[in-house]
Structures are given as C-alpha cells and as structure tokens.
Amino acid sequence: MKIPEVRLRKYKKNLVTSGWGVIVFCVWDIVKYISTFFIKSSYSEYLEEFLPEDDKALYAFAMFFTLIILGLILFLHAFVGKCAIQVGQGKRHRINYIPVAIILVLMTLFSFVMGIVEINSMPLDLSIASLILDSTMLVALTDLLISSFKIRTLEKQIAVKGGA
Amino acid sequence: MQEDFHYYATYAAAVLAGYSHEESMEICYSAQFVDLCTRTFLTRVKGPKNAATTQLQLELMDADTHIVGLQDITRIWASFHFLPKDLYAQKKHVTKRYLRKYRLICGPNGELVRDTVNLAKGTSLQAVGIAMHVLADTWAHANFAGTPSLVINNTDSHFYEVYPDGSEKQINFRHTTAPDDVEKGLYTSSLFQGNENSIMNLGHGRAGHFPDYSFARYKYLPAWGGYEEVFKDNPSDYYKAFRQMIYAMKYIRGEEPEFKLDYYDGTKADEHKEEIMGIITKRQIDACLDWKAFGESLSGKEIPDFSTESYIQEYLDAAEDQKSGTFLGRFFTGALSQKSMVTNRIYSSGNKLAGYSIEYKKEGAK
C-alpha cells in the first residue's frame, strides 16, 4: 500500500484528467441532442408536431427554450469539469460540484440506456458511436466522483497524521 | 553533464589520480569529445559512422522512429550518456514492452559502470576518457533513459527546485531558444509530445539542461515513478562522480586492485573538498572557468580550450593502415568497443531495444 501522499497525488492527477474529459465530452452531449432531433426529423418539424399551427411566438419561445437547455448542459459540464480541475490542482477545496456531477451521471446513464433501447431508431454506426461516447463519459464522471471522495479522505488522513 | 565537468573536472580528476598533464589532456579531451563525435563529424573526417557517440539535434530531427531507427538512437544514447543501471530490474504489473524501457533507466553504480571501467583498463587513454564520460553521466542523468519514451522520461508541472535554505520554487519550463536564466529560475525543456517514441522524450529532454547543472537540487515526479517523488541532489552526486572518477582512474593505472561499486576515492578529493564544493554549488550555467582554474592549480600547467579541430588533420593525413594509431583512431576504437559492450549486454538480457549486437573485441567492426 503506497503512502497517503503518493496516493493523493495519483487521485489529484486523475481528477484533473477526468475534469478535462468532462469538459471535452460535453461537446458530444450538445451534438447528440441536436443530432437526435435532426435524425428523426428537422427540429422545426418536430416542434410543429406539438405546437399549434402559425403560433410563431410559441415556436420562437420553444426554440429559445431549447437553446437555454443546451446552454445549461454546456454550463453544467463546464462547471463540474472546471471545479474538478481546480481541486486536482489544489486551487480549490470545496467539492460542491459533486451533486451536479451525480446529476450528469444519471443523465448520461439514461442516455446510455435509451441508446440501447432505441438502437434501431438511428443508423447503426451512429448508435454504436453514441454508446461508446456515452460509456466514456460515464467512466470520466465515475472516475471524477471516486477521485473527489478519495482526495477528501486522504487529505483528512494526512491532516490527522500531521496533527498526531 | 557539460564541458565544465567532462573536460576540466575530468582533467583535474586525472591529475589527482596520478596521470601526467599530457595524459590527463588526452583523457579529458576524449571525455568531452564523446559529446561531439556525431555522424556529421565522422562524415567530414571519413571516419567509421558506427563510432558516433552522440547525435546533433538536427540529426535527431531527421532520425526515424520506427523500430530500427529507435534501436539506432538507443544504441548511441544508452552506451555513452544514459548507461542503464540494472538490465534485470523488476517491476510488477507492467507489460514486457514497458519493462524493456524501464530496464534502460540510467543510474550510478550499476554493473555496466564496472564493465565500462574494466573495458578501458589496459587500452588507450582515449578509452579511459570515454569511460570517464560515461561514468560521470550516470550521476547527472540518473532516473532518465537513453531511449525515446514518454512513459519513462516524461515530467510534469510537479517539478521544484530546492534551494540550500530548504525553500522550494516550482519550475515552469518554457519552450524557447532563450538561454536558461538561473537568477530568475527560468529553464527550457522540450515540448510535450504525446507520441511515446517522439525524440522530445529522449533522455532528460523533458527537464531540459537542468539535470546537467551541478548546483541543482530538485524534486519531481518521473513518469516511471508511480507518483512517488524523486529528490536529486546534484552537488552531492557531482562530488561523488568526481571522487569515483579518481578511484576509477587509479584502478585503471593499477594503483587499486579492483574497481568496486559504491566506492569513492577518500583522500585526493577530500584534500580539495571545500574548493570543489564551492565550484559545484555555485549557481552558474557554465563552471568551465572555475574548473579550469582548479585543474591548472593542481598541475601547474595551462589547460588549452577545447577544440574539435585539434586532431582532425592528424587523422586525415594518416595512411589508411595508420589511422587507428592516431588520436581520433584510438578514440573511434574505444567508442566502438564501448558501444558494442553495452549493446551486447542489453541484447543478452533479452532486450532488443538496442538491436542486435556482436562482441566488437572478438569480431571487429563489420
């Protein structure tokens, strides 16, 4: 068993790598949501199934709301990734990004499961690519969570050892 | 290490080991020449290309990094600048491919150092100089390997210079052509390259010239270290290197019965310890002037500045069957022997990173 300081370095490096992974893969999430709508139909046709005809104001609001959602997805990933990187570099100690990371895990898991369930609704290569990327994102997020908790534990252990 | 240690400090060590001024000059010239004997130089003097003991940056830029190219690079750098410490080192839970590279990590007091010194005994002063270069570099270049490898030679932002008062400063290497500034703690290193076999990952390139500075004390995370910090104390190591060179040359001259590892000359160097440590610990990129003054004070003779041109004409003017008797000819012979011995040892250990090899002493150049 390696000494705590060595393990702490390892998990901090892991956290920085996972943080960057989450930020980079959020681009995939954006692409996935947009492509889902465009593969099934054009987004505007999709909206027209649910919105009253000729209600341009509602249509515009729906488009705006969609953009807000995409922006929120981007923000959540960037927030989690950036906080994780800062914790890994020792520039931040609060891990209040954990609840957001858990939400992202659940969202990605849902997407992964739906990807399997609806594997035939998209071209096969796109479905497989989507599953691979979702699973990679899950790995990054899981590693991020585990590393965050390990860092907390090890820092406390080192603090106690230092105090003793 | 640099010219200050390979040329001037080696001269001083040779004088302390009992060599005359003229003999010490041949030894120290050869020691420094190991850093300059490139294929480009050998082409110019029409010497044997296999005797190359180093490669220019331009040669490295042009070098292929397929398996044959990598073997060629490794043969040179592992034989003369990054002598492997333990060709049979073990590490758990790694692939064979990784283990081959791990076993090329350089370090002092390995069996190959003893083989290198023994190889030089009873041969020419040029071979002694080559051996001293190799021996000295095992101290400065410890923890790096003479093969391009990201997973062995990479460093990262966790790189701190440790000052004599115990304080530390993080080194953020830059990637410019500007010279290192020791006052401001600005140092240059090679660019990060994610390719495992990139030339940028050869030797201590990822730490720049920093490991070659005698004053440097630093701690960092080597890529092979499993996140364990390595502390390198160059002042202490360089002093040991100096003492070990004296001991090795005493053995080569016949004053010592054998060359033992982890054993250092205890008298000759210690008489001048304060002066030597003063040179070693002084924060300067180039300690040539100080070492030169020290060497001249020991012998009472002037040490001429190093020049690659010194022995070229002798070699060029010699007849074909007389070339091996010239200064450069003897150097080339020594270099071929050293290269053959090291690559043979690497090959015999089951490691083909330096390619196939023959025993040069038995079979000659082919």
JSON list of C-alpha atoms in Angstrom, two decimals, chain B residues 182-259:
[
{"chain": "B", "resi": 182, "resn": "VAL", "atom": "CA", "xyz": [19.41, 30.72, -13.20]},
{"chain": "B", "resi": 183, "resn": "GLU", "atom": "CA", "xyz": [18.88, 34.02, -11.38]},
{"chain": "B", "resi": 184, "resn": "LYS", "atom": "CA", "xyz": [15.19, 34.09, -12.24]},
{"chain": "B", "resi": 185, "resn": "GLY", "atom": "CA", "xyz": [14.81, 30.32, -12.26]},
{"chain": "B", "resi": 186, "resn": "LEU", "atom": "CA", "xyz": [13.76, 30.21, -15.93]},
{"chain": "B", "resi": 187, "resn": "TYR", "atom": "CA", "xyz": [14.62, 26.99, -17.70]},
{"chain": "B", "resi": 188, "resn": "THR", "atom": "CA", "xyz": [13.85, 25.48, -21.08]},
{"chain": "B", "resi": 189, "resn": "SER", "atom": "CA", "xyz": [12.79, 21.96, -21.87]},
{"chain": "B", "resi": 190, "resn": "SER", "atom": "CA", "xyz": [11.49, 20.01, -24.84]},
{"chain": "B", "resi": 191, "resn": "LEU", "atom": "CA", "xyz": [7.85, 20.29, -25.86]},
{"chain": "B", "resi": 192, "resn": "PHE", "atom": "CA", "xyz": [5.37, 17.74, -24.60]},
{"chain": "B", "resi": 193, "resn": "GLN", "atom": "CA", "xyz": [4.69, 15.17, -27.29]},
{"chain": "B", "resi": 194, "resn": "GLY", "atom": "CA", "xyz": [2.01, 12.58, -26.69]},
{"chain": "B", "resi": 195, "resn": "ASN", "atom": "CA", "xyz": [3.73, 10.16, -29.08]},
{"chain": "B", "resi": 196, "resn": "GLU", "atom": "CA", "xyz": [5.52, 7.54, -26.97]},
{"chain": "B", "resi": 197, "resn": "ASN", "atom": "CA", "xyz": [8.59, 7.39, -29.23]},
{"chain": "B", "resi": 198, "resn": "SER", "atom": "CA", "xyz": [8.98, 11.07, -30.01]},
{"chain": "B", "resi": 199, "resn": "ILE", "atom": "CA", "xyz": [12.52, 12.43, -29.93]},
{"chain": "B", "resi": 200, "resn": "MET", "atom": "CA", "xyz": [11.29, 15.02, -27.43]},
{"chain": "B", "resi": 201, "resn": "ASN", "atom": "CA", "xyz": [11.03, 12.16, -24.95]},
{"chain": "B", "resi": 202, "resn": "LEU", "atom": "CA", "xyz": [14.67, 11.10, -25.23]},
{"chain": "B", "resi": 203, "resn": "GLY", "atom": "CA", "xyz": [16.80, 11.21, -22.11]},
{"chain": "B", "resi": 204, "resn": "HIS", "atom": "CA", "xyz": [16.29, 14.24, -19.88]},
{"chain": "B", "resi": 205, "resn": "GLY", "atom": "CA", "xyz": [14.88, 16.42, -22.67]},
{"chain": "B", "resi": 206, "resn": "ARG", "atom": "CA", "xyz": [11.66, 16.95, -20.73]},
{"chain": "B", "resi": 207, "resn": "ALA", "atom": "CA", "xyz": [13.73, 18.53, -17.96]},
{"chain": "B", "resi": 208, "resn": "GLY", "atom": "CA", "xyz": [15.93, 20.48, -20.37]},
{"chain": "B", "resi": 209, "resn": "HIS", "atom": "CA", "xyz": [19.51, 21.12, -19.31]},
{"chain": "B", "resi": 210, "resn": "PHE", "atom": "CA", "xyz": [18.56, 21.40, -15.66]},
{"chain": "B", "resi": 211, "resn": "PRO", "atom": "CA", "xyz": [19.88, 17.96, -14.61]},
{"chain": "B", "resi": 212, "resn": "ASP", "atom": "CA", "xyz": [23.29, 18.97, -16.02]},
{"chain": "B", "resi": 213, "resn": "TYR", "atom": "CA", "xyz": [23.69, 21.90, -13.65]},
{"chain": "B", "resi": 214, "resn": "SER", "atom": "CA", "xyz": [25.92, 20.96, -10.75]},
{"chain": "B", "resi": 215, "resn": "PHE", "atom": "CA", "xyz": [24.21, 23.36, -8.32]},
{"chain": "B", "resi": 216, "resn": "ALA", "atom": "CA", "xyz": [20.73, 21.95, -8.96]},
{"chain": "B", "resi": 217, "resn": "ARG", "atom": "CA", "xyz": [18.75, 20.25, -6.23]},
{"chain": "B", "resi": 218, "resn": "TYR", "atom": "CA", "xyz": [15.30, 19.31, -7.38]},
{"chain": "B", "resi": 219, "resn": "LYS", "atom": "CA", "xyz": [12.34, 17.07, -6.76]},
{"chain": "B", "resi": 220, "resn": "TYR", "atom": "CA", "xyz": [9.91, 15.87, -9.37]},
{"chain": "B", "resi": 221, "resn": "LEU", "atom": "CA", "xyz": [7.61, 13.04, -10.38]},
{"chain": "B", "resi": 222, "resn": "PRO", "atom": "CA", "xyz": [9.27, 10.88, -13.04]},
{"chain": "B", "resi": 223, "resn": "ALA", "atom": "CA", "xyz": [6.81, 9.17, -15.33]},
{"chain": "B", "resi": 224, "resn": "TRP", "atom": "CA", "xyz": [8.07, 5.74, -14.23]},
{"chain": "B", "resi": 225, "resn": "GLY", "atom": "CA", "xyz": [7.85, 6.58, -10.53]},
{"chain": "B", "resi": 226, "resn": "GLY", "atom": "CA", "xyz": [4.21, 5.74, -9.79]},
{"chain": "B", "resi": 227, "resn": "TYR", "atom": "CA", "xyz": [3.60, 9.22, -8.36]},
{"chain": "B", "resi": 228, "resn": "GLU", "atom": "CA", "xyz": [6.50, 8.85, -5.92]},
{"chain": "B", "resi": 229, "resn": "GLU", "atom": "CA", "xyz": [8.63, 11.92, -5.64]},
{"chain": "B", "resi": 230, "resn": "VAL", "atom": "CA", "xyz": [12.30, 11.68, -6.55]},
{"chain": "B", "resi": 231, "resn": "PHE", "atom": "CA", "xyz": [14.79, 14.06, -4.99]},
{"chain": "B", "resi": 232, "resn": "LYS", "atom": "CA", "xyz": [18.00, 14.71, -6.88]},
{"chain": "B", "resi": 233, "resn": "ASP", "atom": "CA", "xyz": [20.91, 16.33, -5.08]},
{"chain": "B", "resi": 234, "resn": "ASN", "atom": "CA", "xyz": [23.35, 17.28, -7.83]},
{"chain": "B", "resi": 235, "resn": "PRO", "atom": "CA", "xyz": [26.02, 18.86, -5.57]},
{"chain": "B", "resi": 236, "resn": "SER", "atom": "CA", "xyz": [26.32, 15.64, -3.61]},
{"chain": "B", "resi": 237, "resn": "ASP", "atom": "CA", "xyz": [26.12, 13.48, -6.73]},
{"chain": "B", "resi": 238, "resn": "TYR", "atom": "CA", "xyz": [28.64, 15.51, -8.68]},
{"chain": "B", "resi": 239, "resn": "TYR", "atom": "CA", "xyz": [31.13, 15.28, -5.83]},
{"chain": "B", "resi": 240, "resn": "LYS", "atom": "CA", "xyz": [30.66, 11.52, -5.74]},
{"chain": "B", "resi": 241, "resn": "ALA", "atom": "CA", "xyz": [31.11, 11.41, -9.50]},
{"chain": "B", "resi": 242, "resn": "PHE", "atom": "CA", "xyz": [34.38, 13.31, -9.16]},
{"chain": "B", "resi": 243, "resn": "ARG", "atom": "CA", "xyz": [35.64, 11.00, -6.44]},
{"chain": "B", "resi": 244, "resn": "GLN", "atom": "CA", "xyz": [34.55, 7.93, -8.33]},
{"chain": "B", "resi": 245, "resn": "MET", "atom": "CA", "xyz": [36.42, 9.12, -11.43]},
{"chain": "B", "resi": 246, "resn": "ILE", "atom": "CA", "xyz": [39.62, 9.46, -9.40]},
{"chain": "B", "resi": 247, "resn": "TYR", "atom": "CA", "xyz": [39.11, 5.98, -7.97]},
{"chain": "B", "resi": 248, "resn": "ALA", "atom": "CA", "xyz": [38.34, 4.51, -11.41]},
{"chain": "B", "resi": 249, "resn": "MET", "atom": "CA", "xyz": [41.43, 6.06, -12.95]},
{"chain": "B", "resi": 250, "resn": "LYS", "atom": "CA", "xyz": [43.60, 4.89, -10.07]},
{"chain": "B", "resi": 251, "resn": "TYR", "atom": "CA", "xyz": [42.31, 1.38, -10.74]},
{"chain": "B", "resi": 252, "resn": "ILE", "atom": "CA", "xyz": [42.96, 1.72, -14.46]},
{"chain": "B", "resi": 253, "resn": "ARG", "atom": "CA", "xyz": [46.52, 2.86, -13.70]},
{"chain": "B", "resi": 254, "resn": "GLY", "atom": "CA", "xyz": [46.99, -0.17, -11.49]},
{"chain": "B", "resi": 255, "resn": "GLU", "atom": "CA", "xyz": [47.04, 1.60, -8.14]},
{"chain": "B", "resi": 256, "resn": "GLU", "atom": "CA", "xyz": [43.85, -0.12, -6.97]},
{"chain": "B", "resi": 257, "resn": "PRO", "atom": "CA", "xyz": [43.38, -3.90, -7.11]},
{"chain": "B", "resi": 258, "resn": "GLU", "atom": "CA", "xyz": [39.81, -3.78, -8.35]},
{"chain": "B", "resi": 259, "resn": "PHE", "atom": "CA", "xyz": [37.03, -1.36, -9.21]}
]
